[in-house]
Structure formats: structure tokens, C-alpha cells
Amino acid sequence: MNEFDLIGRYFARPARRALLGVGDDCALLAPPPAGEVLAVSVDMLVEGRHFFAGVDPHTLGHKALAVNLSDLAAMGAKPSWFTLALALPRADEGWLAAFADGLFALADASGIELVGGDTTRGPLTISIQVAGHVPAGGALCRDGAKAGDDVWVSGRLGAAAMAVRHRAGELALPVEVLARCAERLDRPAPRLALGERLRSHASAALDVSDGLVGDLAHICEQSRLAAEIDWTCVPVDPALQDMPEPLRQRAALAGGDDYELCFTAAPAERDAIAAISAELALPLTRIGAMRAGTGVTVRDASGRLLDLGRGGFDHFSSP
Ligand code: ADP
Ligand code: MG
């Protein structure tokens, strides 16, 4: 199978919304409708760095797209197109078929279309660029939080980080706990509907990919404010309920890979946000507030400050 057979067999599908999709030198895409702008993001997944060697290819196809869709969700954008740059050590047909299945299942469910890419031999690396539309001036940026805003987070945190620690051999989770945690790590659900619904209610948002505290610090920096979090309000995944508190704190506050949305909103928005939570059947939890100052602080049940170190995962500070 040569490169063109591979592309034709697994990645070329007839263009639907694009004017021209996979197969020519460029894709041809119509600009967004009047009053909307393009939201564009790219993420790279490297074997051994972002996922474990030998991970199930169907899962990987899902996850590679999901982490990018999560960025669109965090801006409040509606997905439209994506491109896929793939470095493969070899052309393994079973692997490619499963990877493409996982990828396209999520693409179809999310209304996003693959319009092009690049394929080369090399260490397994998947780079996806996504594009979406968002009303001009309506995107959920990181710099919009105001002092007095509430801090919210979607879903429940910490399970994905526990699966990472299990797979890295740092601890051994019971079978049922591992199943739940691995599902959260392997098949994150990008919060696209939430992002779109939050556009008229949230003041700032981002997706939690590197850990809640480290990610929220970006909203603090860009909005020039501090965030105060109440640990007792943080929604920890029920799979972690029997674990010691320090482990739960580290996973929920500083563990990565949750792909939930963290956002800020004025207190006047509480009822509207509760209604969105009910409508989407997705927990939305108020965990703290934005204040004058800098940085993120977290207080435990007795009011003591938790020491979180750097609080997030940084690719260049870890060994
Ligand atoms: P070029 O030589 O212009 O870079 P390629 O030979 O790399 O073109 O790719 C041929 C066509 O296949 C292009 O339309 C490109 O966008 C598409 N393509 C290549 N790899 C992928 C992929 N992994 N997924 C989707 N489309 C791809
Ligand atoms: Mg090429």
C-alpha cells in the first residue's frame, strides 16, 4: 500500500460542506457567514508523550480529534473543518482502519469534516488542526473575567489523571475504578454544546487539559485577577471517592486530561447556568470566585491554603 492508496482508503471521503476536500493541492472552503469569524487551533499528539505506546487505535482516533474539538468548545465555536497530519512508523491496515473509525465517529457526531492533511513515515505522531465559526465579538476568551465573577467547572474532575498514574505504574487501581478512569482518559467528550450555550453567559473560559489550577491560572493572568477556589466545592469524579484526600486533591486540581470547561460568569448568571446544566444533563459547579490580585489559591474544609506547587503539567519543566 503506498501513501496515496492509504489516504484514499482511510481518509478520503466525499466533501460535504467543503467546496473541495481531500485529494487536490488544497482544500477549498467557504468563508464563515457574515458576522462570524473563524476559530482555528492545532494540537499535536506524540506517542510516549501524550499517549502510551500501543494504545488502542480506535481510542486514539477519538482522542486526537476530541482534544482539538475541546479547544473550539472552550471558545464557544461551532466546528466546521479539520486537517490531519499523520506520521506513521508503518502502514498497518488494521491499525489505520480502527484509527479512522474512531476519528470519523466523533467527527460525524460533532458536525466536523476532514478536508485534507499530510501523511509521512515517522514516529507515531498525530497533528490535527480544527476550524470552527463563532459570532464576531462573541468568542469566550481568557481575558474577559471580572472581579466578583464566579468560577465554574463542568463535569467531574480527576479520573483521567488517575488512569494516567495507573498506566505509568505509579499505583494500581481496582478493576472497576480503572474502567471508569480509563474511559475518561481515552474517550473525553468535548463540551461543544456547553461552549456554544455559554457564549451569552460566561465572561471567560478555557478547557482543562493540563489541570484545573494550572489552567485557571491562564484566565487569571490574562484577566489580571486572582482566583479563590473552595476545595470542598470541587466536583471530584465519584470513581475517586475511596481514595485518600491528598490523592484526590492532586488528581482533581493538578491532574490533566479532563477536557472539561472552566469558566467565569457574573453572579447574575447563576440561574441561567443552572438551566443550561439541566438542559444538557451536565453538572456545572460553582467552585470559587475571581478577586483582585494574582494567581490561584485553593482552601480546604478548614480554610487552610493548599500547597499545589506549580499546579499543572508543563512539558518543559518536567524531567
Ligand atoms: P501534497 O503533495 O500537495 O502535500 P499530498 O500528496 O501530501 O499532497 O496529499 C494528497 C492529498 O491527500 C491532499 O489533498 C492532502 O490534503 C490529502 N491528505 C494527505 N494525507 C492526509 C490525511 N492523513 N488525511 C486527510 N487527507 C490527507
Ligand atoms: Mg503532503
Tab-separated table of C-alpha atoms and ligand atoms in Angstrom:
chain	number	residue	atom	x	y	z
A	1	MET	CA	0.000	0.000	0.000
A	2	ASN	CA	1.554	3.317	-0.998
A	3	GLU	CA	0.846	6.715	0.543
A	4	PHE	CA	-1.928	7.549	-1.929
A	5	ASP	CA	-3.681	4.191	-1.507
A	6	LEU	CA	-3.556	4.743	2.230
A	7	ILE	CA	-5.055	8.228	2.033
A	8	GLY	CA	-7.683	7.089	-0.470
A	9	ARG	CA	-8.666	4.055	1.539
A	10	TYR	CA	-8.843	5.548	5.018
A	11	PHE	CA	-9.100	9.306	4.865
A	12	ALA	CA	-10.651	10.460	1.574
A	13	ARG	CA	-14.366	10.877	1.987
A	14	PRO	CA	-16.577	12.897	-0.353
A	15	ALA	CA	-16.667	16.567	0.651
A	16	ARG	CA	-19.988	17.663	2.057
A	17	ARG	CA	-19.698	21.251	3.245
A	18	ALA	CA	-16.246	21.992	1.813
A	19	LEU	CA	-16.178	23.178	-1.815
A	20	LEU	CA	-13.247	20.798	-2.337
A	21	GLY	CA	-11.952	18.304	0.188
A	22	VAL	CA	-9.189	15.657	0.269
A	23	GLY	CA	-7.351	14.980	-2.996
A	24	ASP	CA	-6.112	18.232	-4.508
A	25	ASP	CA	-3.247	20.527	-3.582
A	26	CYS	CA	-5.508	22.496	-1.256
A	27	ALA	CA	-8.976	22.200	0.151
A	28	LEU	CA	-11.366	24.986	-0.828
A	29	LEU	CA	-13.523	26.282	1.982
A	30	ALA	CA	-16.177	28.976	2.008
A	31	PRO	CA	-15.546	31.793	4.489
A	32	PRO	CA	-17.808	31.964	7.543
A	33	PRO	CA	-21.199	33.631	7.129
A	34	ALA	CA	-21.356	37.414	7.610
A	35	GLY	CA	-20.979	38.413	11.261
A	36	GLU	CA	-18.957	35.322	12.140
A	37	VAL	CA	-15.225	34.732	12.381
A	38	LEU	CA	-13.033	31.637	12.043
A	39	ALA	CA	-11.700	29.963	15.193
A	40	VAL	CA	-8.593	27.863	14.432
A	41	SER	CA	-6.478	25.623	16.657
A	42	VAL	CA	-3.919	22.850	16.272
A	43	ASP	CA	-2.751	20.184	18.723
A	44	MET	CA	-0.081	17.554	18.330
A	45	LEU	CA	-0.144	14.121	19.990
A	46	VAL	CA	3.185	12.298	20.188
A	47	GLU	CA	3.444	8.637	21.155
A	48	GLY	CA	5.126	8.215	24.529
A	49	ARG	CA	4.473	11.841	25.379
A	50	HIS	CA	0.709	12.391	25.058
A	51	PHE	CA	-0.403	8.790	24.865
A	52	PHE	CA	1.078	5.432	25.820
A	53	ALA	CA	2.716	3.301	23.135
A	54	GLY	CA	0.367	0.545	21.955
A	55	VAL	CA	-2.849	2.377	22.925
A	56	ASP	CA	-5.975	1.142	21.132
A	57	PRO	CA	-6.097	2.907	17.727
A	58	HIS	CA	-9.896	3.463	17.794
A	59	THR	CA	-9.464	5.274	21.086
A	60	LEU	CA	-6.579	7.286	19.686
A	61	GLY	CA	-8.623	8.385	16.666
A	62	HIS	CA	-11.333	9.615	19.011
A	63	LYS	CA	-8.960	11.329	21.399
A	64	ALA	CA	-6.824	13.076	18.794
A	65	LEU	CA	-9.901	14.846	17.450
A	66	ALA	CA	-11.569	15.281	20.856
A	67	VAL	CA	-8.728	17.326	22.342
A	68	ASN	CA	-8.910	19.711	19.396
A	69	LEU	CA	-12.702	19.972	19.476
A	70	SER	CA	-12.328	20.798	23.150
A	71	ASP	CA	-10.420	23.955	22.173
A	72	LEU	CA	-13.264	25.000	19.872
A	73	ALA	CA	-15.730	24.294	22.688
A	74	ALA	CA	-13.694	26.484	25.034
A	75	MET	CA	-14.041	29.411	22.607
A	76	GLY	CA	-17.762	28.823	22.129
A	77	ALA	CA	-17.150	27.961	18.465
A	78	LYS	CA	-19.134	25.619	16.243
A	79	PRO	CA	-16.879	23.049	14.487
A	80	SER	CA	-16.609	23.084	10.705
A	81	TRP	CA	-13.408	21.556	9.231
A	82	PHE	CA	-10.242	19.791	10.235
A	83	THR	CA	-6.975	18.640	8.702
A	84	LEU	CA	-4.900	15.654	9.803
A	85	ALA	CA	-1.109	15.359	9.668
A	86	LEU	CA	-0.040	11.832	10.427
A	87	ALA	CA	3.436	10.348	10.931
A	88	LEU	CA	3.260	6.535	10.969
A	89	PRO	CA	6.085	4.056	11.621
A	90	ARG	CA	4.421	1.642	9.163
A	91	ALA	CA	1.197	1.253	7.147
A	92	ASP	CA	-0.677	-1.218	9.356
A	93	GLU	CA	-4.118	-1.667	7.814
A	94	GLY	CA	-5.852	-2.947	10.953
A	95	TRP	CA	-4.471	-0.009	12.918
A	96	LEU	CA	-5.458	2.517	10.247
A	97	ALA	CA	-8.993	1.162	9.887
A	98	ALA	CA	-9.596	1.340	13.639
A	99	PHE	CA	-7.990	4.790	13.933
A	100	ALA	CA	-10.127	6.138	11.086
A	101	ASP	CA	-13.279	4.597	12.621
A	102	GLY	CA	-12.658	6.289	15.963
A	103	LEU	CA	-11.814	9.574	14.271
A	104	PHE	CA	-14.804	9.692	11.920
A	105	ALA	CA	-17.313	8.516	14.531
A	106	LEU	CA	-16.527	11.597	16.604
A	107	ALA	CA	-16.222	13.828	13.513
A	108	ASP	CA	-19.697	12.834	12.337
A	109	ALA	CA	-21.186	13.217	15.804
A	110	SER	CA	-19.654	16.698	16.078
A	111	GLY	CA	-20.506	18.003	12.600
A	112	ILE	CA	-16.893	18.479	11.525
A	113	GLU	CA	-15.442	17.447	8.159
A	114	LEU	CA	-11.909	16.218	7.275
A	115	VAL	CA	-10.722	18.299	4.305
A	116	GLY	CA	-7.033	17.445	3.954
A	117	GLY	CA	-3.809	16.514	5.622
A	118	ASP	CA	-0.380	15.066	5.200
A	119	THR	CA	0.934	11.531	5.648
A	120	THR	CA	4.527	10.544	6.179
A	121	ARG	CA	6.615	7.771	7.681
A	122	GLY	CA	7.988	8.536	11.122
A	123	PRO	CA	7.500	8.068	14.872
A	124	LEU	CA	3.747	7.896	15.559
A	125	THR	CA	2.542	11.499	15.733
A	126	ILE	CA	-0.918	12.864	15.087
A	127	SER	CA	-1.466	16.529	14.486
A	128	ILE	CA	-4.962	17.822	13.893
A	129	GLN	CA	-5.942	21.361	13.031
A	130	VAL	CA	-9.551	22.294	13.600
A	131	ALA	CA	-11.562	25.257	12.398
A	132	GLY	CA	-14.918	26.492	13.549
A	133	HIS	CA	-17.183	29.537	13.402
A	134	VAL	CA	-18.083	31.912	16.174
A	135	PRO	CA	-20.012	35.204	16.101
A	136	ALA	CA	-17.605	38.170	15.820
A	137	GLY	CA	-17.022	39.526	19.328
A	138	GLY	CA	-18.808	36.524	20.842
A	139	ALA	CA	-15.928	34.128	21.481
A	140	LEU	CA	-15.168	33.056	25.067
A	141	CYS	CA	-11.683	34.492	25.590
A	142	ARG	CA	-9.397	34.052	28.592
A	143	ASP	CA	-9.133	37.773	29.300
A	144	GLY	CA	-12.773	38.557	30.000
A	145	ALA	CA	-13.143	37.639	33.686
A	146	LYS	CA	-14.182	40.417	36.110
A	147	ALA	CA	-13.535	40.720	39.862
A	148	GLY	CA	-16.550	39.234	41.655
A	149	ASP	CA	-17.308	36.716	38.891
A	150	ASP	CA	-17.994	33.142	39.936
A	151	VAL	CA	-15.649	30.367	38.794
A	152	TRP	CA	-17.384	27.283	37.387
A	153	VAL	CA	-16.306	23.916	36.076
A	154	SER	CA	-18.217	21.340	34.033
A	155	GLY	CA	-18.398	17.605	34.715
A	156	ARG	CA	-16.279	15.855	37.343
A	157	LEU	CA	-12.522	16.028	37.620
A	158	GLY	CA	-9.604	13.748	38.381
A	159	ALA	CA	-10.472	10.376	36.843
A	160	ALA	CA	-8.307	10.755	33.731
A	161	ALA	CA	-5.277	11.691	35.823
A	162	MET	CA	-5.730	8.560	37.941
A	163	ALA	CA	-5.760	6.405	34.796
A	164	VAL	CA	-2.507	8.040	33.694
A	165	ARG	CA	-0.893	7.206	37.050
A	166	HIS	CA	-2.153	3.624	36.860
A	167	ARG	CA	-0.795	3.132	33.349
A	168	ALA	CA	2.511	4.706	34.340
A	169	GLY	CA	2.790	2.062	37.083
A	170	GLU	CA	2.685	4.606	39.928
A	171	LEU	CA	-0.323	2.971	41.589
A	172	ALA	CA	-2.757	0.110	40.992
A	173	LEU	CA	-6.462	0.934	40.690
A	174	PRO	CA	-9.175	-1.669	41.376
A	175	VAL	CA	-10.645	-3.041	38.138
A	176	GLU	CA	-13.957	-1.121	38.165
A	177	VAL	CA	-12.268	2.122	39.161
A	178	LEU	CA	-9.725	1.685	36.395
A	179	ALA	CA	-12.503	1.071	33.855
A	180	ARG	CA	-14.179	4.370	34.723
A	181	CYS	CA	-10.905	6.306	34.850
A	182	ALA	CA	-9.633	4.842	31.584
A	183	GLU	CA	-12.902	5.753	29.858
A	184	ARG	CA	-12.409	9.363	30.950
A	185	LEU	CA	-8.776	9.385	29.798
A	186	ASP	CA	-9.338	7.620	26.487
A	187	ARG	CA	-12.668	8.999	25.355
A	188	PRO	CA	-13.025	12.595	26.533
A	189	ALA	CA	-16.282	14.218	25.428
A	190	PRO	CA	-15.599	17.698	24.027
A	191	ARG	CA	-18.099	20.096	25.636
A	192	LEU	CA	-19.208	21.672	22.371
A	193	ALA	CA	-22.871	22.206	23.217
A	194	LEU	CA	-21.871	23.769	26.521
A	195	GLY	CA	-19.380	26.133	24.888
A	196	GLU	CA	-21.972	27.402	22.446
A	197	ARG	CA	-24.591	27.835	25.168
A	198	LEU	CA	-22.144	29.713	27.419
A	199	ARG	CA	-21.398	32.407	24.834
A	200	SER	CA	-24.070	34.737	26.137
A	201	HIS	CA	-23.417	33.978	29.834
A	202	ALA	CA	-19.707	33.372	30.582
A	203	SER	CA	-17.089	36.134	30.778
A	204	ALA	CA	-14.058	33.867	30.161
A	205	ALA	CA	-13.468	30.169	29.515
A	206	LEU	CA	-10.863	27.546	28.734
A	207	ASP	CA	-10.712	23.785	28.605
A	208	VAL	CA	-8.999	21.873	31.412
A	209	SER	CA	-6.279	19.897	29.675
A	210	ASP	CA	-3.271	20.363	31.974
A	211	GLY	CA	-5.009	20.522	35.381
A	212	LEU	CA	-7.640	22.850	36.831
A	213	VAL	CA	-5.361	25.109	38.850
A	214	GLY	CA	-2.686	25.488	36.183
A	215	ASP	CA	-5.273	26.174	33.505
A	216	LEU	CA	-7.301	28.596	35.610
A	217	ALA	CA	-4.036	30.494	36.194
A	218	HIS	CA	-4.151	31.400	32.481
A	219	ILE	CA	-7.525	33.103	32.965
A	220	CYS	CA	-6.042	34.897	35.992
A	221	GLU	CA	-3.006	36.114	34.058
A	222	GLN	CA	-4.927	37.259	31.019
A	223	SER	CA	-7.750	38.847	33.026
A	224	ARG	CA	-5.213	40.343	35.538
A	225	LEU	CA	-7.043	38.865	38.512
A	226	ALA	CA	-6.747	36.193	41.208
A	227	ALA	CA	-8.981	33.132	41.609
A	228	GLU	CA	-10.001	31.723	45.005
A	229	ILE	CA	-11.178	28.126	44.904
A	230	ASP	CA	-13.008	26.238	47.645
A	231	TRP	CA	-11.767	22.631	47.600
A	232	THR	CA	-14.980	21.389	49.231
A	233	CYS	CA	-16.942	22.583	46.168
A	234	VAL	CA	-14.683	20.990	43.522
A	235	PRO	CA	-16.589	18.183	41.773
A	236	VAL	CA	-14.319	15.160	42.065
A	237	ASP	CA	-15.154	12.126	39.958
A	238	PRO	CA	-17.055	9.545	42.054
A	239	ALA	CA	-14.578	6.887	40.896
A	240	LEU	CA	-12.091	8.528	43.272
A	241	GLN	CA	-14.360	8.518	46.322
A	242	ASP	CA	-12.470	5.853	48.296
A	243	MET	CA	-9.027	7.358	47.720
A	244	PRO	CA	-7.067	9.359	50.299
A	245	GLU	CA	-7.771	13.083	50.160
A	246	PRO	CA	-4.271	14.187	49.038
A	247	LEU	CA	-4.517	11.835	46.057
A	248	ARG	CA	-7.972	13.153	45.169
A	249	GLN	CA	-6.770	16.728	45.510
A	250	ARG	CA	-3.766	16.194	43.308
A	251	ALA	CA	-5.826	14.422	40.633
A	252	ALA	CA	-8.736	16.883	40.597
A	253	LEU	CA	-6.730	20.096	40.954
A	254	ALA	CA	-3.492	19.375	39.146
A	255	GLY	CA	-4.114	16.221	37.078
A	256	GLY	CA	-4.589	16.764	33.368
A	257	ASP	CA	-6.671	15.290	30.576
A	258	ASP	CA	-10.132	16.108	31.948
A	259	TYR	CA	-11.195	18.227	28.934
A	260	GLU	CA	-13.933	19.855	30.969
A	261	LEU	CA	-14.620	23.591	30.631
A	262	CYS	CA	-13.636	26.020	33.371
A	263	PHE	CA	-15.362	29.376	33.016
A	264	THR	CA	-16.193	32.572	34.848
A	265	ALA	CA	-19.543	34.342	34.937
A	266	ALA	CA	-21.196	37.172	36.849
A	267	PRO	CA	-23.289	36.056	39.865
A	268	ALA	CA	-26.378	37.318	37.983
A	269	GLU	CA	-25.883	34.377	35.582
A	270	ARG	CA	-26.312	31.630	38.210
A	271	ASP	CA	-29.889	30.744	37.292
A	272	ALA	CA	-29.144	30.745	33.570
A	273	ILE	CA	-26.149	28.455	34.124
A	274	ALA	CA	-28.215	26.094	36.279
A	275	ALA	CA	-30.753	25.936	33.447
A	276	ILE	CA	-28.011	25.081	30.919
A	277	SER	CA	-26.761	22.360	33.256
A	278	ALA	CA	-30.263	20.837	33.422
A	279	GLU	CA	-30.800	21.174	29.677
A	280	LEU	CA	-27.505	19.448	28.822
A	281	ALA	CA	-27.708	16.954	31.720
A	282	LEU	CA	-24.157	18.006	32.572
A	283	PRO	CA	-23.075	19.036	36.090
A	284	LEU	CA	-21.936	22.678	36.227
A	285	THR	CA	-20.436	23.504	39.600
A	286	ARG	CA	-19.532	26.830	41.172
A	287	ILE	CA	-16.133	26.335	42.785
A	288	GLY	CA	-14.939	29.830	43.694
A	289	ALA	CA	-14.637	33.452	42.672
A	290	MET	CA	-12.410	35.944	40.876
A	291	ARG	CA	-10.837	38.657	43.026
A	292	ALA	CA	-8.333	41.487	42.671
A	293	GLY	CA	-4.772	40.139	42.801
A	294	THR	CA	-2.836	37.410	41.008
A	295	GLY	CA	-2.672	33.614	40.973
A	296	VAL	CA	-4.914	30.761	42.055
A	297	THR	CA	-5.416	29.806	45.699
A	298	VAL	CA	-7.336	26.788	46.973
A	299	ARG	CA	-8.664	26.474	50.533
A	300	ASP	CA	-9.618	23.174	52.146
A	301	ALA	CA	-12.553	22.462	54.505
A	302	SER	CA	-10.754	24.070	57.455
A	303	GLY	CA	-9.889	27.198	55.470
A	304	ARG	CA	-6.198	26.317	55.097
A	305	LEU	CA	-4.409	27.109	51.842
A	306	LEU	CA	-3.439	24.014	49.860
A	307	ASP	CA	0.087	23.906	48.505
A	308	LEU	CA	-0.164	22.948	44.870
A	309	GLY	CA	3.347	23.564	43.663
A	310	ARG	CA	3.086	24.693	40.088
A	311	GLY	CA	-0.346	23.132	39.936
A	312	GLY	CA	-0.295	21.948	36.381
A	313	PHE	CA	1.576	19.940	33.831
A	314	ASP	CA	4.178	21.796	31.847
A	315	HIS	CA	6.007	19.939	29.086
A	316	PHE	CA	9.259	21.820	29.570
A	317	SER	CA	9.505	21.847	33.343
A	318	SER	CA	9.074	18.099	33.850
A	319	PRO	CA	12.150	15.836	33.506
B	1	ADP	P1	0.896	17.455	-1.374
B	1	ADP	O1	1.916	16.733	-2.172
B	1	ADP	O2	0.238	18.588	-2.094
B	1	ADP	O3	1.345	17.754	0.019
B	1	ADP	P2	-0.162	15.024	-0.543
B	1	ADP	O4	0.342	14.065	-1.557
B	1	ADP	O5	0.546	15.141	0.744
B	1	ADP	O6	-0.291	16.428	-1.225
B	1	ADP	O7	-1.668	14.705	-0.241
B	1	ADP	C1	-2.586	14.437	-1.284
B	1	ADP	C2	-3.964	14.808	-0.838
B	1	ADP	O8	-4.341	13.991	0.265
B	1	ADP	C3	-4.099	16.247	-0.364
B	1	ADP	O9	-5.383	16.704	-0.734
B	1	ADP	C4	-3.989	16.130	1.128
B	1	ADP	O10	-4.709	17.169	1.777
B	1	ADP	C5	-4.637	14.767	1.368
B	1	ADP	N1	-4.103	14.068	2.551
B	1	ADP	C6	-2.859	13.605	2.782
B	1	ADP	N2	-2.765	12.967	3.959
B	1	ADP	C7	-3.982	13.047	4.515
B	1	ADP	C8	-4.532	12.601	5.740
B	1	ADP	N3	-3.815	11.939	6.661
B	1	ADP	N4	-5.834	12.876	5.975
B	1	ADP	C9	-6.570	13.550	5.082
B	1	ADP	N5	-6.133	13.979	3.918
B	1	ADP	C10	-4.835	13.737	3.622
B	2	MG	MG	1.852	16.419	1.559
